[in-house]
Short mmCIF file of C-alpha atoms in Angstrom, two decimals:
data_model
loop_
_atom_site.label_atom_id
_atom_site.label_comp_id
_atom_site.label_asym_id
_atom_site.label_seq_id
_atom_site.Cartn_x
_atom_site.Cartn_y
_atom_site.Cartn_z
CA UNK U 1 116.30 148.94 89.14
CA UNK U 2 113.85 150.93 91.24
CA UNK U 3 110.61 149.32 88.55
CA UNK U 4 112.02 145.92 88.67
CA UNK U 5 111.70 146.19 92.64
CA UNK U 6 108.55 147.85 92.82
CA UNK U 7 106.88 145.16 90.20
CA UNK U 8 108.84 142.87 93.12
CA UNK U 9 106.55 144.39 95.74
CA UNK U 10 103.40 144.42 93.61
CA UNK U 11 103.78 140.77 92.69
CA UNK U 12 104.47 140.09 96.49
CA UNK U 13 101.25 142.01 97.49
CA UNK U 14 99.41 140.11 95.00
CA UNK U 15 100.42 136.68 96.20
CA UNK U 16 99.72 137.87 99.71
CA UNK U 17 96.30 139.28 98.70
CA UNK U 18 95.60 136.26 96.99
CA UNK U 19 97.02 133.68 99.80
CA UNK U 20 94.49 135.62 101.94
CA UNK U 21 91.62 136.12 99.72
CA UNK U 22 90.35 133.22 98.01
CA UNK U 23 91.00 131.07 101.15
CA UNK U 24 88.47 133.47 102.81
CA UNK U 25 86.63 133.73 99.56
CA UNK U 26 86.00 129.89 99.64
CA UNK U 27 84.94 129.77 103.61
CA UNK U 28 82.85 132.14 103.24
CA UNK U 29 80.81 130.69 100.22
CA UNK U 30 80.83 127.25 101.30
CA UNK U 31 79.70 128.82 105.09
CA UNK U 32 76.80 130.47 103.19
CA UNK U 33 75.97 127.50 101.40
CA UNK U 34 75.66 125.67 104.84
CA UNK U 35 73.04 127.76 106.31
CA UNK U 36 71.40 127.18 103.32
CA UNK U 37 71.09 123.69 103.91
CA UNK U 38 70.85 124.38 107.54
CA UNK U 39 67.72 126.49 107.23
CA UNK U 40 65.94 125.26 104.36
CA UNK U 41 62.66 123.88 103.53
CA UNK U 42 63.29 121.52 101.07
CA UNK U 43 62.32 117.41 101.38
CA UNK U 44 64.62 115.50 103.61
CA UNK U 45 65.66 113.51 100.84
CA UNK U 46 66.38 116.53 98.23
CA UNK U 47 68.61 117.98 100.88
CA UNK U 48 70.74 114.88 101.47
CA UNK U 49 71.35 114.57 97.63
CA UNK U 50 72.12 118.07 97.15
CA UNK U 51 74.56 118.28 100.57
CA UNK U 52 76.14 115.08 98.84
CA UNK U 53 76.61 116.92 94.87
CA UNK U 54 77.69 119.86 97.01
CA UNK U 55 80.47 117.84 99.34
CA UNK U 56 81.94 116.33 95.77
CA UNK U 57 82.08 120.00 94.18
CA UNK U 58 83.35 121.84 97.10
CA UNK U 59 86.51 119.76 97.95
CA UNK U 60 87.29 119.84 94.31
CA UNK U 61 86.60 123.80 94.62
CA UNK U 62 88.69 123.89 97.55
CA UNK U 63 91.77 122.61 95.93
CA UNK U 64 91.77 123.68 92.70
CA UNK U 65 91.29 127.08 93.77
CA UNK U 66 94.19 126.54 96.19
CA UNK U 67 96.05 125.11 93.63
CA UNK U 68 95.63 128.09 91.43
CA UNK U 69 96.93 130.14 94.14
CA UNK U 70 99.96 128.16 94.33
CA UNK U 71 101.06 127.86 90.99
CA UNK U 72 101.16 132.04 90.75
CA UNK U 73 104.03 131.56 93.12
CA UNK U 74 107.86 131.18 91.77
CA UNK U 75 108.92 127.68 90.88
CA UNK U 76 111.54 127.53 94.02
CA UNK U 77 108.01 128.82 96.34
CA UNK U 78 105.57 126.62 94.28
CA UNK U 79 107.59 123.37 95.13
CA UNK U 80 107.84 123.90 99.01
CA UNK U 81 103.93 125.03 99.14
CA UNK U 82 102.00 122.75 96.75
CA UNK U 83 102.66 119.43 99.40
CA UNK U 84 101.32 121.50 102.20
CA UNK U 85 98.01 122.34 99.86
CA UNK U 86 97.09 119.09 99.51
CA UNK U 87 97.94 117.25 102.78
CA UNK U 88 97.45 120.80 104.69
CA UNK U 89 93.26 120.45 104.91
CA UNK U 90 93.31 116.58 105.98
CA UNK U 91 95.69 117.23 108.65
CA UNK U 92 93.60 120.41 109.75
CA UNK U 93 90.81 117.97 110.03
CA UNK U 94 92.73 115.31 111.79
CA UNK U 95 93.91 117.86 114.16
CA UNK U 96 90.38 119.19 114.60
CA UNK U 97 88.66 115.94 115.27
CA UNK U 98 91.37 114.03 116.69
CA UNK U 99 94.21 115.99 118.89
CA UNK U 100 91.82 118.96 119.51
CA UNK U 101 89.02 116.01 121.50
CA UNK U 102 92.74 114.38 122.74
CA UNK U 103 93.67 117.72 124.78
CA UNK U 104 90.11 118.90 125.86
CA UNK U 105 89.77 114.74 127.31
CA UNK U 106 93.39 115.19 129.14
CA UNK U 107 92.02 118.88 130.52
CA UNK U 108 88.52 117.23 131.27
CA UNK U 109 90.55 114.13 133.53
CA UNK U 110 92.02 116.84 135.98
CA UNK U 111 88.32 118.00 137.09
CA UNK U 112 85.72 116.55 139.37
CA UNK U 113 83.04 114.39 137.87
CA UNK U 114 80.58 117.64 137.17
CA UNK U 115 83.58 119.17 135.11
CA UNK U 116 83.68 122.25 137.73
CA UNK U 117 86.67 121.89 140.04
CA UNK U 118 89.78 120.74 139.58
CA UNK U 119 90.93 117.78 141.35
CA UNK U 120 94.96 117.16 140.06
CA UNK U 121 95.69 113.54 139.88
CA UNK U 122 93.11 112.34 141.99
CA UNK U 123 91.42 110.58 139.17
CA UNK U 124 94.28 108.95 137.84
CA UNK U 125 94.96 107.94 141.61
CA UNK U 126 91.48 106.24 141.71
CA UNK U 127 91.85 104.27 138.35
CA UNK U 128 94.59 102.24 140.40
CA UNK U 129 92.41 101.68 143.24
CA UNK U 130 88.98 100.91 142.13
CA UNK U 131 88.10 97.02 142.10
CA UNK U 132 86.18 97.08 138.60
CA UNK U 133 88.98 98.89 137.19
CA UNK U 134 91.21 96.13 138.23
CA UNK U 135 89.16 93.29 136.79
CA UNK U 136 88.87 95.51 133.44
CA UNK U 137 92.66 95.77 133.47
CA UNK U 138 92.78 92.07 133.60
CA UNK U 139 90.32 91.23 131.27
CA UNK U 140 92.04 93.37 128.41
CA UNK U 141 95.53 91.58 129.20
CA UNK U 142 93.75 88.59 128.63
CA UNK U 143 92.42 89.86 125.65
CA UNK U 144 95.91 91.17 124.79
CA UNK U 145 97.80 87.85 125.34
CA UNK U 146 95.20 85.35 124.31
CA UNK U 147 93.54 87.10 121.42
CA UNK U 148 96.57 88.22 119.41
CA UNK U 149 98.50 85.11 120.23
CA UNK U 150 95.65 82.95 118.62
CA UNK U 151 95.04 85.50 115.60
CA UNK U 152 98.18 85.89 114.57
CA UNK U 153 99.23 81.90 115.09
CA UNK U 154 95.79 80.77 113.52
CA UNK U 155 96.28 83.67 110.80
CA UNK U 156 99.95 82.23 109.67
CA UNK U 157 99.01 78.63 110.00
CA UNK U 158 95.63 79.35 107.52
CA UNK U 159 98.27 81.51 105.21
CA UNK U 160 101.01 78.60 104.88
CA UNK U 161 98.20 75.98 104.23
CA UNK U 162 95.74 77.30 101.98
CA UNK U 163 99.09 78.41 99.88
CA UNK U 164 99.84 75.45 99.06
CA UNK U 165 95.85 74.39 98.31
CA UNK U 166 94.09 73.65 95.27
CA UNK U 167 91.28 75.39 96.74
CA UNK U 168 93.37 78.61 98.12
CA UNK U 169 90.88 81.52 96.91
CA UNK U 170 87.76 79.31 98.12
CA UNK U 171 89.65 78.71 101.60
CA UNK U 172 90.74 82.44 101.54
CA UNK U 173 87.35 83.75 100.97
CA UNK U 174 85.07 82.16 103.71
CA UNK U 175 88.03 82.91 106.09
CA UNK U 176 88.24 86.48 105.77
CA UNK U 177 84.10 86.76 105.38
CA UNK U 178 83.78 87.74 109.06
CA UNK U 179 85.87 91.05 108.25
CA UNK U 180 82.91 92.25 105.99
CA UNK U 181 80.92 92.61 109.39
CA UNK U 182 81.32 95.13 112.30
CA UNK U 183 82.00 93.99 115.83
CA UNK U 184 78.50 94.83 116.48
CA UNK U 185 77.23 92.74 114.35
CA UNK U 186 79.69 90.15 115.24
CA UNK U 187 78.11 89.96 118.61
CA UNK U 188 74.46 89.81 117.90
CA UNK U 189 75.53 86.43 116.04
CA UNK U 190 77.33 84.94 118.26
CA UNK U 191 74.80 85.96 121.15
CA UNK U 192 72.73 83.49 119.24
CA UNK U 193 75.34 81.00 119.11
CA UNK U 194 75.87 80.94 122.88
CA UNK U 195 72.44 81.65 123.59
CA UNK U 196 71.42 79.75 126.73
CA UNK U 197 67.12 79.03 128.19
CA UNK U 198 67.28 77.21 131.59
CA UNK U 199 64.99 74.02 131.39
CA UNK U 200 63.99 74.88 127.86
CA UNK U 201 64.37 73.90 124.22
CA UNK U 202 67.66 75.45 123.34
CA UNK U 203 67.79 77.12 120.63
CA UNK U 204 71.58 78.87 120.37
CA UNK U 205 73.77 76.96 118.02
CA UNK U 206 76.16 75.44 120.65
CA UNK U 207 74.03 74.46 123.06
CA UNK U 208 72.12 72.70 120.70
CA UNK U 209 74.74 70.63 119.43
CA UNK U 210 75.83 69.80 123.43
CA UNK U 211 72.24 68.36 123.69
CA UNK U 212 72.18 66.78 120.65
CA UNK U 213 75.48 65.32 122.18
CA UNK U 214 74.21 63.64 125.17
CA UNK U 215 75.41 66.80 127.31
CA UNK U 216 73.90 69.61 129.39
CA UNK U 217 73.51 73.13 127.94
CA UNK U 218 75.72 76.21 129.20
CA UNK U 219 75.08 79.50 130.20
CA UNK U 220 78.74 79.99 128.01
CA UNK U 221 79.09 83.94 128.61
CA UNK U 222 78.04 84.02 132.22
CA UNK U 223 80.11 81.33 133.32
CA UNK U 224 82.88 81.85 135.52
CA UNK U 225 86.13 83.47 134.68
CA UNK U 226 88.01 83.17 132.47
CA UNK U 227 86.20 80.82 130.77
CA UNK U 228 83.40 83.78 129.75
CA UNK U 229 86.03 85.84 128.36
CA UNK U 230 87.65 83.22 126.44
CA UNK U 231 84.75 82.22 124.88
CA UNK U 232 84.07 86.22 123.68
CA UNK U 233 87.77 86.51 122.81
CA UNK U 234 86.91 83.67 119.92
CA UNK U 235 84.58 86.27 118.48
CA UNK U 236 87.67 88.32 118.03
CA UNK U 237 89.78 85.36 116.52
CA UNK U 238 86.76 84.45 114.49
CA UNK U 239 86.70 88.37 112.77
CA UNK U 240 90.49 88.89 112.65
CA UNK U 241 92.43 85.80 111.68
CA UNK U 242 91.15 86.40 108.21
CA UNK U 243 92.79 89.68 108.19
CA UNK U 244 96.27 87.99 109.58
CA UNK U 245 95.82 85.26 106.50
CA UNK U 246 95.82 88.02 103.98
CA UNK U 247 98.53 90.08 105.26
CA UNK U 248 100.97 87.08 105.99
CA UNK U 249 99.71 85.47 102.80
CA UNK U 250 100.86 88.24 100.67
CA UNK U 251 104.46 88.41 102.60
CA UNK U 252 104.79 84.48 102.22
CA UNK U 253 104.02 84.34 98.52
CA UNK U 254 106.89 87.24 98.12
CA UNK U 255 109.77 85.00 99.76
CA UNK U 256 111.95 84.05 96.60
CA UNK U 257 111.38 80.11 95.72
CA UNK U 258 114.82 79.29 94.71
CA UNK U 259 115.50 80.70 98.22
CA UNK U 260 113.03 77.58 99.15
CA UNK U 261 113.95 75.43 96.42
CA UNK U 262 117.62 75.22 97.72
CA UNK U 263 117.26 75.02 101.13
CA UNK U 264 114.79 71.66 100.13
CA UNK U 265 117.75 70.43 98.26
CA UNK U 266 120.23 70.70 101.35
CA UNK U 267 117.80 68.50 102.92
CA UNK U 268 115.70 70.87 105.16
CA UNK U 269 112.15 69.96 106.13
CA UNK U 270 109.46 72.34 105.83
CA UNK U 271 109.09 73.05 110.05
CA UNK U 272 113.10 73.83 109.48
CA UNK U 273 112.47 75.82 106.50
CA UNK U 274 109.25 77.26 108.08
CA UNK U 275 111.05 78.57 111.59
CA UNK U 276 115.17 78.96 109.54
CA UNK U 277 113.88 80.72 106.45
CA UNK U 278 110.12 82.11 106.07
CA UNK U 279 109.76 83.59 109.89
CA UNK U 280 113.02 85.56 109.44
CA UNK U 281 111.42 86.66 106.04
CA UNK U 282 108.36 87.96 107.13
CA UNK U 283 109.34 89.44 111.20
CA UNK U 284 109.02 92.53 109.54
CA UNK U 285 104.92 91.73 108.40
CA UNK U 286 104.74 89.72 111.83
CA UNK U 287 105.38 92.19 114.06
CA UNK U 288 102.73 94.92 112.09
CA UNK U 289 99.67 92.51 112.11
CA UNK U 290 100.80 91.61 115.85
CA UNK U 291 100.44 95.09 117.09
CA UNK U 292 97.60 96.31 114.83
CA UNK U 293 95.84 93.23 116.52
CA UNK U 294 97.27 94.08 119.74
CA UNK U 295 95.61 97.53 119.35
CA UNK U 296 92.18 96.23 118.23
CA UNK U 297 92.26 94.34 121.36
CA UNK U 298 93.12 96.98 123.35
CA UNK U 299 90.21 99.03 122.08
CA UNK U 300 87.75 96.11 122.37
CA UNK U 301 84.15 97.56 123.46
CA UNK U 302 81.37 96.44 121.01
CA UNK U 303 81.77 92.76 120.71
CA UNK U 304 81.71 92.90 125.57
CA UNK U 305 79.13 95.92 125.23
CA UNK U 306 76.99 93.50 122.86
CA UNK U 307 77.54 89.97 124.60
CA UNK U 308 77.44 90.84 128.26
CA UNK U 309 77.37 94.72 129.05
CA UNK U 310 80.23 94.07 131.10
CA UNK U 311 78.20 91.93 133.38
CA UNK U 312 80.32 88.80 134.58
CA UNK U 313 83.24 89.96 135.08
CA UNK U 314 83.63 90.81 131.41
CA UNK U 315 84.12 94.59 131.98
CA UNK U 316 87.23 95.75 130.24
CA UNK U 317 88.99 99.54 130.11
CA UNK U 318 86.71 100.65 127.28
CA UNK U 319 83.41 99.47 128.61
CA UNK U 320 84.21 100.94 132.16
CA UNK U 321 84.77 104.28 130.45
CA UNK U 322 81.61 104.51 128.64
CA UNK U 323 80.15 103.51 132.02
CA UNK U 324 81.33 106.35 133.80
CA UNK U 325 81.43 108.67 131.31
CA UNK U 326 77.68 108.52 130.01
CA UNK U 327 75.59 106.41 132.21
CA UNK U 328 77.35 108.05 135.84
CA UNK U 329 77.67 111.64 133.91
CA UNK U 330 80.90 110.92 135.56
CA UNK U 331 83.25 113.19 133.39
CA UNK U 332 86.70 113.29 134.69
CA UNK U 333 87.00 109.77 135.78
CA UNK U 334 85.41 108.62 132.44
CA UNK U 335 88.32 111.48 130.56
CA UNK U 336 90.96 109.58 133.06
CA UNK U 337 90.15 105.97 131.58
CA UNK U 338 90.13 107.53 127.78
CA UNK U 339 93.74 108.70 128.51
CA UNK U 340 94.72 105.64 130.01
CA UNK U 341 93.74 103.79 127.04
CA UNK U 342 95.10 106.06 125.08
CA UNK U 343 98.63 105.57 126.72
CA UNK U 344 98.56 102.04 126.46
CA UNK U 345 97.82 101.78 123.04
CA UNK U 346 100.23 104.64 122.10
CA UNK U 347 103.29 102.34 122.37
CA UNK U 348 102.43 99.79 120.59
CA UNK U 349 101.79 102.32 117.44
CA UNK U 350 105.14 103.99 118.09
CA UNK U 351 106.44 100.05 117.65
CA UNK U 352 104.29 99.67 114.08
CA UNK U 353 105.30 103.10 112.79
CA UNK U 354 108.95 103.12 113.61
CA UNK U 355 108.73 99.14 111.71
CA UNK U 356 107.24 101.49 108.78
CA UNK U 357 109.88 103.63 108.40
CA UNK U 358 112.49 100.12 108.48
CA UNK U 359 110.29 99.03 105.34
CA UNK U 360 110.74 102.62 104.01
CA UNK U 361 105.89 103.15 104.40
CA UNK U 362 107.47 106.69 105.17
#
């Protein structure tokens, strides 16, 4: 009795050894291996393809040494641990980039703009007060209410349609082309599209057909509101109805036809059958592409930062916060706006991940 529990103990001292060991063993080579690159002379190019064969080799490292670890453990210990070893380091580096930034931001919001004294709520007191904060509050409600309404309505009209095309994948394909673009690049095109010269040759897309029209050319994005923000919010309907097609495309084709089929032959039309029969069917895919929109318009900064700079009356909550934040050096009022974006938009994820867990994502 007395071997059997000291080989007990010496097996437990090994796993614990081990546990602490080649963890450590691994930072520190892969540490070492960064001030390598960090200090070396090698050609620019060299480096990057090395740093690149070296990121490929040292995750693999990383968890098949951790896996090794693992599987010395009993079978009852080896099934509770070996989950944590592979989702453990991506949620370490979520929780580094992500929640880590999150807390220093809310810290950063209770301080003066020079990040030296703290100032309590008088930040978040100001956000409510300050005219250009107003006006970007308004703006991204606009953005919120007319952009998602249009994507999502534009998205599942497209979807029903080109379903029952000849020429579905064609129709399917130049719609969601605008997704294969950033929002930055998004902008520069459609700068050129609005693109206005007083008493000059126009040479923007729109206002060339106007005066090919008969009409007079328009200064589109400096017009006044809302008309200037409507006409950037199409930039957003442009890019993301193609991603509401798919999505509600794939959720249509999965509604059972004889469901369809016998609803036709109790003499339904298709707007009865469309509002009765497929909308019921799909609430569930509705509601996730409505609040993933809802959240990309929420966030909306490169396509206003791009067009206008804010200028116009286009300012919304995340343009105002890179504003104060690194053109002011204005740190806890810029930190204030970054939380109060972030508690906006942290409802309507609670809303997509609790729909989910009803479709069993989790």
């Amino acid at each position: 009795m007395e071997v059997q529990v000291k080989k007990g103990k010496g097996n437990t001292l090994r796993l614990l050894l081990l546990s602490v060991l080649v963890p450590a063993l691994n930072i520190a080579i892969h540490w070492l291996i960064f001030l390598f690159f960090r200090d070396s002379g090698l050609p620019p190019v060299l480096n990057a393809l090395i740093a690149v064969v070296w990121g490929a080799l040292g995750i693999y490292s990383i968890y098949y040494t951790l896996n090794w670890v693992v599987e010395q453990y009993p079978d009852q210990w080896k099934r509770r641990i070996l989950p944590f070893v592979f989702i453990g380091p991506a949620v370490l580096l979520l929780g580094w980039l992500l929640v880590l930034p999150t807390l220093r931001t809310l810290y950063l919001s209770f301080l003066d703009a020079g990040s030296q004294n703290f100032v309590g709520l008088s930040n978040y007191a100001a956000v409510f007060t300050d005219r250009l904060l107003a006006t970007a509050l308004r703006n991204n409600l606009l953005w919120v209410f007319v952009g998602t309404v249009l994507c999502v309505s534009i998205g599942l009209l497209i979807a029903i349609l080109a379903d029952r095309s000849s020429f579905e994948k064609v129709a399917k394909a130049i719609i969601f082309m605008p997704m294969a673009i950033s929002f930055v690049a998004a902008g520069v095109i459609w700068k050129f599209i609005y693109y206005y010269q007083p008493e000059q040759q126009q040479i923007g897309l729109l206002n060339a057909i106007v005066v090919a029209m008969g009409g007079e050319p328009q200064a589109w994005i400096s017009m006044i509101q809302p008309w200037n923000n409507l006409f950037l919010i199409a930039i957003l309907v442009w890019m993301q109805t193609g991603f509401a097609m798919v999505i509600f495309s794939a959720a249509i084709k999965s509604i059972p036809e004889d469901m369809l089929e016998a609803a036709r032959m109790d003499g339904a039309g298709e707007v009865r059958i469309f509002f009765s029969i497929m909308i019921p069917y799909i609430s569930g895919t509705l509601l996730s592409v409505t609040t993933t929109i809802i959240v990309f318009t929420l966030k909306i900064f490169d396509v206003v930062m791009i067009m206008t700079g804010g200028q116009y009356d286009t300012e919304v909550v995340a343009t105002q916060f890179y504003r104060q934040l690194f053109m002011y050096q204005n740190a806890g009022y810029g930190s204030t706006l970054a939380i109060v974006l972030l508690i906006a938009v942290i409802p309507v994820i609670m809303i997509n991940l609790r729909q989910f867990r009803r479709e069993g994502g989790f």
